[in-house]
Coordinates of C-alpha atoms and ligand atoms in Angstrom, one line a residue:
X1 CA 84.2 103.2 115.5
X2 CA 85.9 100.5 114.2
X3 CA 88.0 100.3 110.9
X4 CA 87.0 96.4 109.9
X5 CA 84.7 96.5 106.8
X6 CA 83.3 93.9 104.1
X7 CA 85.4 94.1 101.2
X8 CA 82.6 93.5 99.1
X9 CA 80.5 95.9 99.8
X10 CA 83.3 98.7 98.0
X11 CA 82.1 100.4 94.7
X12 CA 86.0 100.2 92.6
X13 CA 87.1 102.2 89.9
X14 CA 88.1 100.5 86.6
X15 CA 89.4 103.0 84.1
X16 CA 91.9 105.5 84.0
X17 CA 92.0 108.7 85.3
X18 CA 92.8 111.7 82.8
X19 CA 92.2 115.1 82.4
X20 CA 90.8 115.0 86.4
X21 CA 88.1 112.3 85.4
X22 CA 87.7 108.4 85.0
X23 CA 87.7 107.2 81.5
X24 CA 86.4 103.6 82.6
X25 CA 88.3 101.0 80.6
X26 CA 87.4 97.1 80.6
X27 CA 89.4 95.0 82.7
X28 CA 92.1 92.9 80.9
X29 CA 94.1 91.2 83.5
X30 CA 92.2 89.4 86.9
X31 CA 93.7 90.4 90.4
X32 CA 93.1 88.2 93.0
X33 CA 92.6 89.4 96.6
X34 CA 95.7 88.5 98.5
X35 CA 94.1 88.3 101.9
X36 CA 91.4 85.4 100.7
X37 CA 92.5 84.8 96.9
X38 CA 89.2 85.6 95.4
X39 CA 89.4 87.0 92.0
X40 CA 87.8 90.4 92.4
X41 CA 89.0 92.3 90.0
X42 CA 90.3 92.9 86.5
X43 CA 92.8 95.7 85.8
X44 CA 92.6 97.6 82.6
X45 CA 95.4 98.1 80.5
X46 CA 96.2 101.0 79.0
X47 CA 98.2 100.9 75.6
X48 CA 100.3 103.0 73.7
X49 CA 97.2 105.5 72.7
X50 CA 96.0 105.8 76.1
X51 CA 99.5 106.8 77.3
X52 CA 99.8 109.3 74.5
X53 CA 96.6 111.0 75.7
X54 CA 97.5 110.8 79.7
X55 CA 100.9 112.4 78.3
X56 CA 99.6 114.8 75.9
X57 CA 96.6 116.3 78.2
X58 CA 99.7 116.9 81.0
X59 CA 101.2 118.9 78.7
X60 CA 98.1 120.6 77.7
X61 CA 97.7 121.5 81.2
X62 CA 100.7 122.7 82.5
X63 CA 100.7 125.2 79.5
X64 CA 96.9 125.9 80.1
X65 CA 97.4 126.3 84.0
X66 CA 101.1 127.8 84.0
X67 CA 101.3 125.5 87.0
X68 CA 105.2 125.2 86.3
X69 CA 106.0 129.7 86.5
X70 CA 102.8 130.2 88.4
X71 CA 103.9 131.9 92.0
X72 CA 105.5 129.5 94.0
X73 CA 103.3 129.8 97.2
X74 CA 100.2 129.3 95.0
X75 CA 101.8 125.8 94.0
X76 CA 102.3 124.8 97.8
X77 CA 98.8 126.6 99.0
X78 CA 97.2 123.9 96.4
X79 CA 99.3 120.9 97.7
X80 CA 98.2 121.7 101.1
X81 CA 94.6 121.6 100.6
X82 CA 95.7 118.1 98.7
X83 CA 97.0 116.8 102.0
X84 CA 93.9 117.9 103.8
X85 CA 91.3 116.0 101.8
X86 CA 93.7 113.1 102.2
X87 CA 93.5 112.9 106.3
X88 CA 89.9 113.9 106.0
X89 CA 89.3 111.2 103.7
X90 CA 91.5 108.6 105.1
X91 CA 88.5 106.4 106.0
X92 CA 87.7 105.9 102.3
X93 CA 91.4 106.0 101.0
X94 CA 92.2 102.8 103.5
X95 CA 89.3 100.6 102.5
X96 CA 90.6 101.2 98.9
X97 CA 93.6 100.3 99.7
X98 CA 93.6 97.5 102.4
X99 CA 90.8 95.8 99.9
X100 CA 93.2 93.9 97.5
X101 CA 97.1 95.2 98.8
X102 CA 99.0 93.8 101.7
X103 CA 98.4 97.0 103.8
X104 CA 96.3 96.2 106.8
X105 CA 93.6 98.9 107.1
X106 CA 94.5 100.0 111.1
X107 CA 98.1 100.5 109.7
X108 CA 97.1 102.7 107.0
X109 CA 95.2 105.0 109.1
X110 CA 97.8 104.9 111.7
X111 CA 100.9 105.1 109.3
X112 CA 100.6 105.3 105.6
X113 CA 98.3 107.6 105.3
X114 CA 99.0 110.0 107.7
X115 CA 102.6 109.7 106.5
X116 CA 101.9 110.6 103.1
X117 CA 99.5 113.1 104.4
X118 CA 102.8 115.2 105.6
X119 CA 105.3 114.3 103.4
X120 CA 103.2 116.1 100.3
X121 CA 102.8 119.1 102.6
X122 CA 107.1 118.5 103.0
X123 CA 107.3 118.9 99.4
X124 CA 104.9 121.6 98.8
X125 CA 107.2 124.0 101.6
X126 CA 109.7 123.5 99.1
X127 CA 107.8 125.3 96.2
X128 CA 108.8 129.1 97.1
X129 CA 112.0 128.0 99.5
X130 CA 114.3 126.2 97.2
X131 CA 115.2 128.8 94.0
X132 CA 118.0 129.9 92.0
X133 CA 121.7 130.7 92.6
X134 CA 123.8 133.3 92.1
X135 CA 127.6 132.5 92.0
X136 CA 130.9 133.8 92.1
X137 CA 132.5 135.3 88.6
X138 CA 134.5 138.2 88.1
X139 CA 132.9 142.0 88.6
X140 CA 131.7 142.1 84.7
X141 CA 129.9 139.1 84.7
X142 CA 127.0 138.0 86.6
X143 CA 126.4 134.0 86.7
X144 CA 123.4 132.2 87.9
X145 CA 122.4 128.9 88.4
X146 CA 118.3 128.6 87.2
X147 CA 116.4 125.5 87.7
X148 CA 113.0 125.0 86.2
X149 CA 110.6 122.5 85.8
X150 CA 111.0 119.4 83.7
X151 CA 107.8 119.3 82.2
X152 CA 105.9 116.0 82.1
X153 CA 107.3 113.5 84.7
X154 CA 106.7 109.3 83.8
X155 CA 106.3 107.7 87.4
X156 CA 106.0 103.5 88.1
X157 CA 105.3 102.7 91.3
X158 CA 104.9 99.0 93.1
X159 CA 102.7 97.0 94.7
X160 CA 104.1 97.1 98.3
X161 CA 103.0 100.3 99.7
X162 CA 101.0 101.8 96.8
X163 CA 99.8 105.1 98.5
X164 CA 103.1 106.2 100.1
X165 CA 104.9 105.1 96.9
X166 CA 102.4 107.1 95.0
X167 CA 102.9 110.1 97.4
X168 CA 107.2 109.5 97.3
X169 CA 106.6 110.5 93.4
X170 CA 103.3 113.1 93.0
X171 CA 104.9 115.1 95.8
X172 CA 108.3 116.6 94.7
X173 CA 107.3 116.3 91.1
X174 CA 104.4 118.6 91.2
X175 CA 106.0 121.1 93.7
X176 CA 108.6 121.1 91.3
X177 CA 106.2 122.2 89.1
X178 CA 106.0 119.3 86.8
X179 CA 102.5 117.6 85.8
X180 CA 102.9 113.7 86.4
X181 CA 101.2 110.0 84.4
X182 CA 101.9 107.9 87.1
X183 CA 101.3 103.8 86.5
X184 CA 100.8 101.7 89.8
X185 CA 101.2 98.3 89.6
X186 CA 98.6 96.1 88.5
X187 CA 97.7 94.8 91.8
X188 CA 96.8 98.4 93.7
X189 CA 95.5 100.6 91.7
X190 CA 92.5 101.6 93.5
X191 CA 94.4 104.0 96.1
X192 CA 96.5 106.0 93.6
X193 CA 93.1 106.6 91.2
X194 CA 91.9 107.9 94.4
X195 CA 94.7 110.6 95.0
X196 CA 94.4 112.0 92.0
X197 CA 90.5 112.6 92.0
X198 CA 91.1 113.9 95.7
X199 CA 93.7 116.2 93.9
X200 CA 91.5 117.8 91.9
X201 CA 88.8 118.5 94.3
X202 CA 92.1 119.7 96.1
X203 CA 92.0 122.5 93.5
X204 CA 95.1 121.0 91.4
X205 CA 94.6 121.7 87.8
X206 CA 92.6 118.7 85.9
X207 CA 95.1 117.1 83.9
X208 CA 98.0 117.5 86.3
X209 CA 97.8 114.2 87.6
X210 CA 97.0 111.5 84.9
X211 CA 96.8 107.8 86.0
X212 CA 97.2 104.9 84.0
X213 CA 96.2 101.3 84.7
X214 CA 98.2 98.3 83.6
X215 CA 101.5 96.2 83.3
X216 CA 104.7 96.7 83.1
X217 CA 105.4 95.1 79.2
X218 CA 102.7 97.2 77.9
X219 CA 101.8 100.6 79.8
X220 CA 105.2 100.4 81.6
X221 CA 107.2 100.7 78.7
X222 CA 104.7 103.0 76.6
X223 CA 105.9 105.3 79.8
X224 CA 109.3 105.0 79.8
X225 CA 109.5 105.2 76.2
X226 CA 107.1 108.1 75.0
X227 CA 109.4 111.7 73.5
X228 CA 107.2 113.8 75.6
X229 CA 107.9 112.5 79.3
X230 CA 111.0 114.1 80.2
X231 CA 112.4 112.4 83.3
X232 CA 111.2 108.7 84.7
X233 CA 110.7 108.1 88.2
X234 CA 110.6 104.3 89.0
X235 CA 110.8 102.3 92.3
X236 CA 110.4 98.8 91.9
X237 CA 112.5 95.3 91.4
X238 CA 116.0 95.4 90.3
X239 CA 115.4 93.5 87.0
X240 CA 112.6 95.7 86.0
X241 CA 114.9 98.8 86.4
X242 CA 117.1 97.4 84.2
X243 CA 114.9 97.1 81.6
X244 CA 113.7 100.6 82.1
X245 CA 117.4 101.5 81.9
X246 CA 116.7 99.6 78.5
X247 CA 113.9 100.8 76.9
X248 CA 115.1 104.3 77.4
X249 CA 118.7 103.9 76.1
X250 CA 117.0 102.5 73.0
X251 CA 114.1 105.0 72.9
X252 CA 116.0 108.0 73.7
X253 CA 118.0 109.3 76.8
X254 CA 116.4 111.0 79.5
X255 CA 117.4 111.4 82.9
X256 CA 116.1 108.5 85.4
X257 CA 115.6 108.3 89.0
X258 CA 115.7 104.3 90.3
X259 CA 115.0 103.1 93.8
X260 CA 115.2 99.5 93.3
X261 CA 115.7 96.3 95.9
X262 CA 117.5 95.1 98.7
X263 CA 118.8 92.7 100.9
X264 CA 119.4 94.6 103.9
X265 CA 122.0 93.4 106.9
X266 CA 121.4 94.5 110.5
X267 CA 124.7 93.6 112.5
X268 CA 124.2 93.4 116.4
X269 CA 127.3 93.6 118.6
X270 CA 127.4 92.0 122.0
X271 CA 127.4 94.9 123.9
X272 CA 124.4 96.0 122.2
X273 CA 120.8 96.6 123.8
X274 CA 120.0 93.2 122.6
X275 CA 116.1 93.5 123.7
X276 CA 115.8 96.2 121.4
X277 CA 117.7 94.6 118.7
X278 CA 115.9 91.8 118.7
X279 CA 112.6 93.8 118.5
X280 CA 113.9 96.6 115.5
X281 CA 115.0 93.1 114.0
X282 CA 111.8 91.2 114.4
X283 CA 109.4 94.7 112.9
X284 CA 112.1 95.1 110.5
X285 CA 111.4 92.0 108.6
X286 CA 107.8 91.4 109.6
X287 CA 106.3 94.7 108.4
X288 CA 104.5 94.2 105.4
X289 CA 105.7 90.3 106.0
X290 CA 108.8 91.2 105.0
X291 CA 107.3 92.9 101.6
X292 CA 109.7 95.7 102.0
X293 CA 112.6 96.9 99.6
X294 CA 114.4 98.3 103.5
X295 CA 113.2 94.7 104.8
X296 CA 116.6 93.5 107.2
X297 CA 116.3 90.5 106.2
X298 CA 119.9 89.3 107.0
X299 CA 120.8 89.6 110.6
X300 CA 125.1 89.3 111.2
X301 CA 125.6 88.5 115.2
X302 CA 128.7 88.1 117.2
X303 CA 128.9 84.5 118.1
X304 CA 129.0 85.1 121.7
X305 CA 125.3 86.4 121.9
X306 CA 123.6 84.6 118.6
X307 CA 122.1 81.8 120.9
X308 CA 120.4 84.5 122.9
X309 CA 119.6 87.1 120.0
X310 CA 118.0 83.9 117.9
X311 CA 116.0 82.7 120.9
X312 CA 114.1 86.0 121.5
X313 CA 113.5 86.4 117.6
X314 CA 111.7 83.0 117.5
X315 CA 109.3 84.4 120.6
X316 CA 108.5 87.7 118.7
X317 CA 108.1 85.7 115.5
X318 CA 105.4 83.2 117.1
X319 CA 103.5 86.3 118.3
X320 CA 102.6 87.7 115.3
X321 CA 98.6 88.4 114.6
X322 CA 98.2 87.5 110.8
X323 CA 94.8 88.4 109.3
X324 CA 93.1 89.7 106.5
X325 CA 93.8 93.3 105.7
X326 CA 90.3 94.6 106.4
X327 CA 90.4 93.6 110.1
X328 CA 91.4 96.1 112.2
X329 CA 93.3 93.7 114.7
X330 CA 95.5 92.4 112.2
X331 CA 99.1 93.7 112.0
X332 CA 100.6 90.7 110.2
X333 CA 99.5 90.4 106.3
X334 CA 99.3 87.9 103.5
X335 CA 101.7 87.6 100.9
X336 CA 101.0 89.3 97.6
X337 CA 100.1 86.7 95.5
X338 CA 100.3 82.5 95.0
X339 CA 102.9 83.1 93.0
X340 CA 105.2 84.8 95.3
X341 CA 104.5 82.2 98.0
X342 CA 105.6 79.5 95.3
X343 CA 108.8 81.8 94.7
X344 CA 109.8 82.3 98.2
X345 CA 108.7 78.6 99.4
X346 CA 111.6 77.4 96.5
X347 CA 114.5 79.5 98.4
X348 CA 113.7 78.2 101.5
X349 CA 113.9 74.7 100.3
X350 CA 117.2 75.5 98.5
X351 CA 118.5 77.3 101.0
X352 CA 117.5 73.8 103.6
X353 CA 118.7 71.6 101.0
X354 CA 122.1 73.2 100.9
X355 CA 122.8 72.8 104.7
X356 CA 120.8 75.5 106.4
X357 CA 118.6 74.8 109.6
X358 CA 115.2 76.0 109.8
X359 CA 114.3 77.6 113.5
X360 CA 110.9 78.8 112.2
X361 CA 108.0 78.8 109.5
X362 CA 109.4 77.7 106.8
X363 CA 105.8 76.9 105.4
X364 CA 102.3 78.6 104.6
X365 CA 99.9 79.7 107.3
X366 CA 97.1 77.3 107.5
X367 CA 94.1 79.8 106.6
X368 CA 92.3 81.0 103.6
X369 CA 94.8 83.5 101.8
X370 CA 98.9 83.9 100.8
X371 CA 100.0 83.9 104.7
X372 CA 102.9 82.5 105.1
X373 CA 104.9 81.6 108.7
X374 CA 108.3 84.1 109.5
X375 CA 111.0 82.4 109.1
X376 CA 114.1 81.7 110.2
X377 CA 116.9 80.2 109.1
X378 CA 120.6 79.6 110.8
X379 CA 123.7 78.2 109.0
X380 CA 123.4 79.7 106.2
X381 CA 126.6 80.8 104.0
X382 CA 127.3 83.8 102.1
X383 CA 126.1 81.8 98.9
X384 CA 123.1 80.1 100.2
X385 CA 120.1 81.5 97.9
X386 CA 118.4 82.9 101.2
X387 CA 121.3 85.0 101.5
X388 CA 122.0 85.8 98.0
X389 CA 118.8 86.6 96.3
X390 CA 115.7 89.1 97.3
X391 CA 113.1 87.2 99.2
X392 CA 110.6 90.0 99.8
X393 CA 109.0 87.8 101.5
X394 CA 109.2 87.2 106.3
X395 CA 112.2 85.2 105.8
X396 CA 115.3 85.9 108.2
X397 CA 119.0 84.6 107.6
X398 CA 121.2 84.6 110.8
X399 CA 125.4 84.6 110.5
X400 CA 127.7 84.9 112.8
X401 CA 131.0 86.8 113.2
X402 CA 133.5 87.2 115.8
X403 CA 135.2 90.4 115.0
X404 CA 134.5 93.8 113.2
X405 CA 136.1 93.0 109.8
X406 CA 134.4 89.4 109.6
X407 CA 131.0 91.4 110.5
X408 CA 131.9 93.7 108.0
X409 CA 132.3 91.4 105.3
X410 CA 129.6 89.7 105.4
X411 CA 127.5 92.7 105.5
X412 CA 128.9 93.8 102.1
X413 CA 126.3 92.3 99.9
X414 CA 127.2 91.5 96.0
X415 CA 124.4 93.4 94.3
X416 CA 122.4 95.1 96.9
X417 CA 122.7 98.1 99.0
X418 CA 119.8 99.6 100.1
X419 CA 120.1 99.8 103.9
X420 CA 121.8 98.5 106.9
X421 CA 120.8 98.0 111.1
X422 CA 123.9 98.5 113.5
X423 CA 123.0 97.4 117.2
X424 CA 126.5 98.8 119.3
X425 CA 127.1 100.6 122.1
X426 CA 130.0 102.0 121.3
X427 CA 129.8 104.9 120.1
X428 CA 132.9 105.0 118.1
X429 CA 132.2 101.9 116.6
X430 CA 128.7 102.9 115.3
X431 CA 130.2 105.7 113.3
X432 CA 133.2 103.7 112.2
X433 CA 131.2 101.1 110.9
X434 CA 127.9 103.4 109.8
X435 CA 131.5 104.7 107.2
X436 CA 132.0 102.0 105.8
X437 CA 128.9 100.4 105.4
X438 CA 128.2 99.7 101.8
X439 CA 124.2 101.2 101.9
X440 CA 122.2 104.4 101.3
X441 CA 120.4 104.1 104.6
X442 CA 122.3 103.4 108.1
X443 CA 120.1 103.1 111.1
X444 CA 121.9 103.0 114.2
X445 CA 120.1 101.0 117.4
X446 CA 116.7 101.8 115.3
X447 CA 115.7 99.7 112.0
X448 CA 113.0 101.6 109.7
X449 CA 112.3 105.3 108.5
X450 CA 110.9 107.6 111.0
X451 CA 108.4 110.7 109.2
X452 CA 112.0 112.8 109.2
X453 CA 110.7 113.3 105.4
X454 CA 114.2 115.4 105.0
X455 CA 116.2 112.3 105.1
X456 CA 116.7 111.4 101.6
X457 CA 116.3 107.4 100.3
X458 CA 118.1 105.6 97.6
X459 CA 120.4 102.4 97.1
X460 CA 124.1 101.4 96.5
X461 CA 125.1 99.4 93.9
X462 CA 122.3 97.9 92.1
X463 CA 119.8 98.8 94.8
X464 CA 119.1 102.3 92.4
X465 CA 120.0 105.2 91.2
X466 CA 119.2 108.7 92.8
X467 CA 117.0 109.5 95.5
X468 CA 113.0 109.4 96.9
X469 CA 112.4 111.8 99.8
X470 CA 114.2 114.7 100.8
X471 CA 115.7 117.9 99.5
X472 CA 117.4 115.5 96.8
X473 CA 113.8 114.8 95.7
X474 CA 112.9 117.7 94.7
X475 CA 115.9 118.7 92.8
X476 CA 115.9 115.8 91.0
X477 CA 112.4 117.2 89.9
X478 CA 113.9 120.2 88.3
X479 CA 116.8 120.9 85.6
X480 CA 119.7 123.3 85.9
X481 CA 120.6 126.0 83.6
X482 CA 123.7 128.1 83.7
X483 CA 123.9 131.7 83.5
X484 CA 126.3 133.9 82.4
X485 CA 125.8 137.4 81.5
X486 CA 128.3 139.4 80.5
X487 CA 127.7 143.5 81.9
Ligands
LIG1 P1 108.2 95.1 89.9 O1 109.6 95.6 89.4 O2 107.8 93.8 89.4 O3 107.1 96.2 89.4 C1 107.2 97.5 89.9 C2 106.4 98.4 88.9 O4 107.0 98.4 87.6 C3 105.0 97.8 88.6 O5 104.1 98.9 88.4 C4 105.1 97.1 87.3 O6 104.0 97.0 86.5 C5 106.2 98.0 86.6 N1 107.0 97.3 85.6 C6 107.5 96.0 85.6 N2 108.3 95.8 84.5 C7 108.4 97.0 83.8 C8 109.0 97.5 82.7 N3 109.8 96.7 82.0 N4 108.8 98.8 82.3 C9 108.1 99.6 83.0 N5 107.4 99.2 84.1 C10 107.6 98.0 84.5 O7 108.2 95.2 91.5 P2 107.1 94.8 92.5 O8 107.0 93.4 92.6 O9 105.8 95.6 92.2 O10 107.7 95.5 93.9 C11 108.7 94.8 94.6 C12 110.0 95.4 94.3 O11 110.1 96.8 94.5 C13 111.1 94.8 95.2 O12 112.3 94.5 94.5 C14 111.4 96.0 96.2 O13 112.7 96.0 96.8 C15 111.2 97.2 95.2 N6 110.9 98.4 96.0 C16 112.0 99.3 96.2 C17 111.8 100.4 96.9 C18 112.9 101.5 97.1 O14 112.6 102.5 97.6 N7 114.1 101.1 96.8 C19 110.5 100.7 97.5 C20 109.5 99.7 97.4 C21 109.7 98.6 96.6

């Protein structure tokens, strides 16, 4: 069978989805189709009232189902089922989301889905596995640590990878036993509406899920701002977690988990495999064209093998097969939106104008749709724009070093720290360097997660604060009380 389909001949949702059903809503802001740029599509948004209902019916539930104290197991038997439906319905759930994201529709069968699939069966294990404490006090005391559930979690999610970004938040917070009123981003909202409907067919209580359309000035902050979400789970850009960081300061402290941008280094050494580098460097930055927050998009070579590293980049770059997202074959996407082609075209002119040489691309793709060429780009400096600022876009910076401090150095990055690629092999200098490496992530003669769910994610620096994935996940999902009774 194959997986290409007409993306007009999809029936999609407009409205929001609360109490377990679609309250359609009309559409407010148009959403063009990335892969062709047809307007397709108008987004609702929800305001201040409609968040107040998504938040208040959460509430409503979790006291009506007792999902929060229910017994553990029965928490994670639900969340199971959930993953289920979402494999058996991964046909429908890919069409939905390759129709207007940048997700090509044979990569989310083959990878997003089945990855988000297993990571909310991670997170329901964790329900009856992960308790309380006991700890040490003297012989008439008895002192526990408790954790309990939050209560209402607020959850913003981008456009990049809508389903597995949806699934990085629902997952932990419900087997924490929170209920959740999750926004996507404007641009992909049709794959998240979806989860939650399969959720309650799942068996989830109605109301447990809530999803509201719209941006970030208006729904966005009527989130981040309402008394009755308790904690705020965000992953986007770096400037719009900062005016999260904001809005709550000013609206009234709760705690906040970021995972915000990058601008990732991969550093290859000349003894290093340098056939696989140069392929973990070329999927590294041409996944998702390069629409990534983990995106290495700033390879650091020693001098002695750049002219051979750079030459077998260009080949893997020119043998990319772009396309539009509902064709099976295509594993090279289109660019979000006109706007970010506009945005990432300026940097590369800057970055030209202020010396650099352009090996590659360096324009759009002549076909219908935001495809644009990978690119690559040699004497750059640690100033030039390409280097400095976010791209998210295929667009590849090369630097050279000759020794382990210089490599080092230009790794550090001013305001980023995401992740990092280390090609070596040396042994001792991989875990010498993976030490002092200023990121969240080090992947070591690899670039790019693997489905170890356990492996927690979050940035340095400015790249976020706490972590997606992982036991540290599904703690942050839950608060601590202390105990201490005396006998
Ligand atoms: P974005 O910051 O523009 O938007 C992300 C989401 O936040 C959207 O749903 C948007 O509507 C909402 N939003 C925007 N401003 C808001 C505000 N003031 N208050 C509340 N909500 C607001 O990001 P994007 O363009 O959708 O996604 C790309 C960015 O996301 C990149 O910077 C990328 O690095 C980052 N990202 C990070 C991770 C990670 O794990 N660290 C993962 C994926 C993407």
């Amino acid at each position: 069978m194959t997986l290409s389909f007409d993306p007009d001949s999809l029936s999609l949702p407009k409205g929001h989805f609360i109490g377990g059903r679609l309250i359609e809503a009309p559409g407010q802001l148009p959403i063009e189709r990335p892969s062709d740029a047809k307007a397709y599509w108008e987004c609702p948004v929800a305001d201040a009232n409609i968040v107040d209902q998504a938040v208040d019916t959460a509430k409503k539930t979790l006291q009506e189902s007792r999902w929060g104290v229910i017994r553990p197991r029965e928490r994670t038997k639900a969340m199971q089922r959930w993953a289920d439906l979402i494999e058996q319905e991964a046909i429908t759930l890919a069409r939905l989301e390759a129709v207007g994201s940048t997700r090509p529709v044979g990569h989310l069968i083959a990878g997003d889905i089945a990855a988000t699939a297993e990571q909310i069966r991670f997170f329901a294990e964790f329900a009856d596995k992960e308790g309380s404490d006991l700890v040490p006090t003297d012989d008439g005391s008895l002192g526990m640590i408790m954790t309990e559930p939050y209560g209402v979690v607020g959850a913003i999610t981008p456009w990049n990878f809508p389903l597995s970004m949806a699934g990085w938040k629902l997952g932990p917070a419900l087997a924490a036993g929170n209920a959740v009123v999750l926004k996507p981003s404007e641009m992909t909202s049709f794959s998240t509406l979806f989860l939650a409907e399969l959720a309650v067919r799942a068996g989830l209580p109605a109301g447990l899920i809530n999803i509201v359309l719209g941006d970030g000035a208006t729904t966005g902050n009527a989130i981040t701002g309402h008394p009755g979400i308790a904690k705020v789970s965000f992953t986007g850009s770096t400037g719009a977690g900062s005016a999260i960081m904001a809005n709550i300061a000013r609206t009234g402290v709760k705690p906040m988990t970021l995972e915000l941008g990058g601008k990732s280094p991969q550093l290859v050494f000349a003894d290093a495999d340098l056939d696989l580098a140069a392929g973990a460097i070329a999927s590294g930055i041409l996944s998702n064209a390069g629409q990534a927050c983990v995106a290495g998009s700033r390879v650091i070579v020693e001098e002695r093998v750049a002219d051979a590293l750079t030459e077998a980049l260009v080949a893997r770059f020119a043998a990319i097969r772009p396309g539009p997202t509902w064709h099976q074959a295509t594993d090279y996407p289109p660019i979000i939106s006109e706007r970010q082609i506009g945005r990432m075209d300026s940097i590369i002119r800057a970055t030209i104008e202020s010396g650099a040489e352009c090996l590659s691309g360096g324009m759009r793709l002549g076909r219908e749709g935001y495809f644009y060429a990978p690119t690559l780009l040699r004497g750059v400096t640690a100033t030039s724009p390409a280097v400095l600022e976010e791209i998210f876009g295929p667009v590849l910076t090369i630097q050279t070093f000759e020794d382990e401090e210089a490599a080092l150095s230009l790794a550090d990055h001013p305001t980023y720290g995401l992740a990092a690629g280390l090609f070596t092999r040396d042994l001792s200098r991989a875990i010498r360097l993976t030490r002092r490496l200023q990121a969240g992530t080090v992947w070591v003669n690899r670039y790019g997660r693997s489905r170890d769910h356990i492996l927690p994610t979050g940035g340095y620096k400015q790249s976020g604060i706490g972590k997606d994935l992982g036991r540290d996940a599904y703690l942050a999902n839950r608060k601590s009380k202390s105990v201490l009774i005396s006998l």
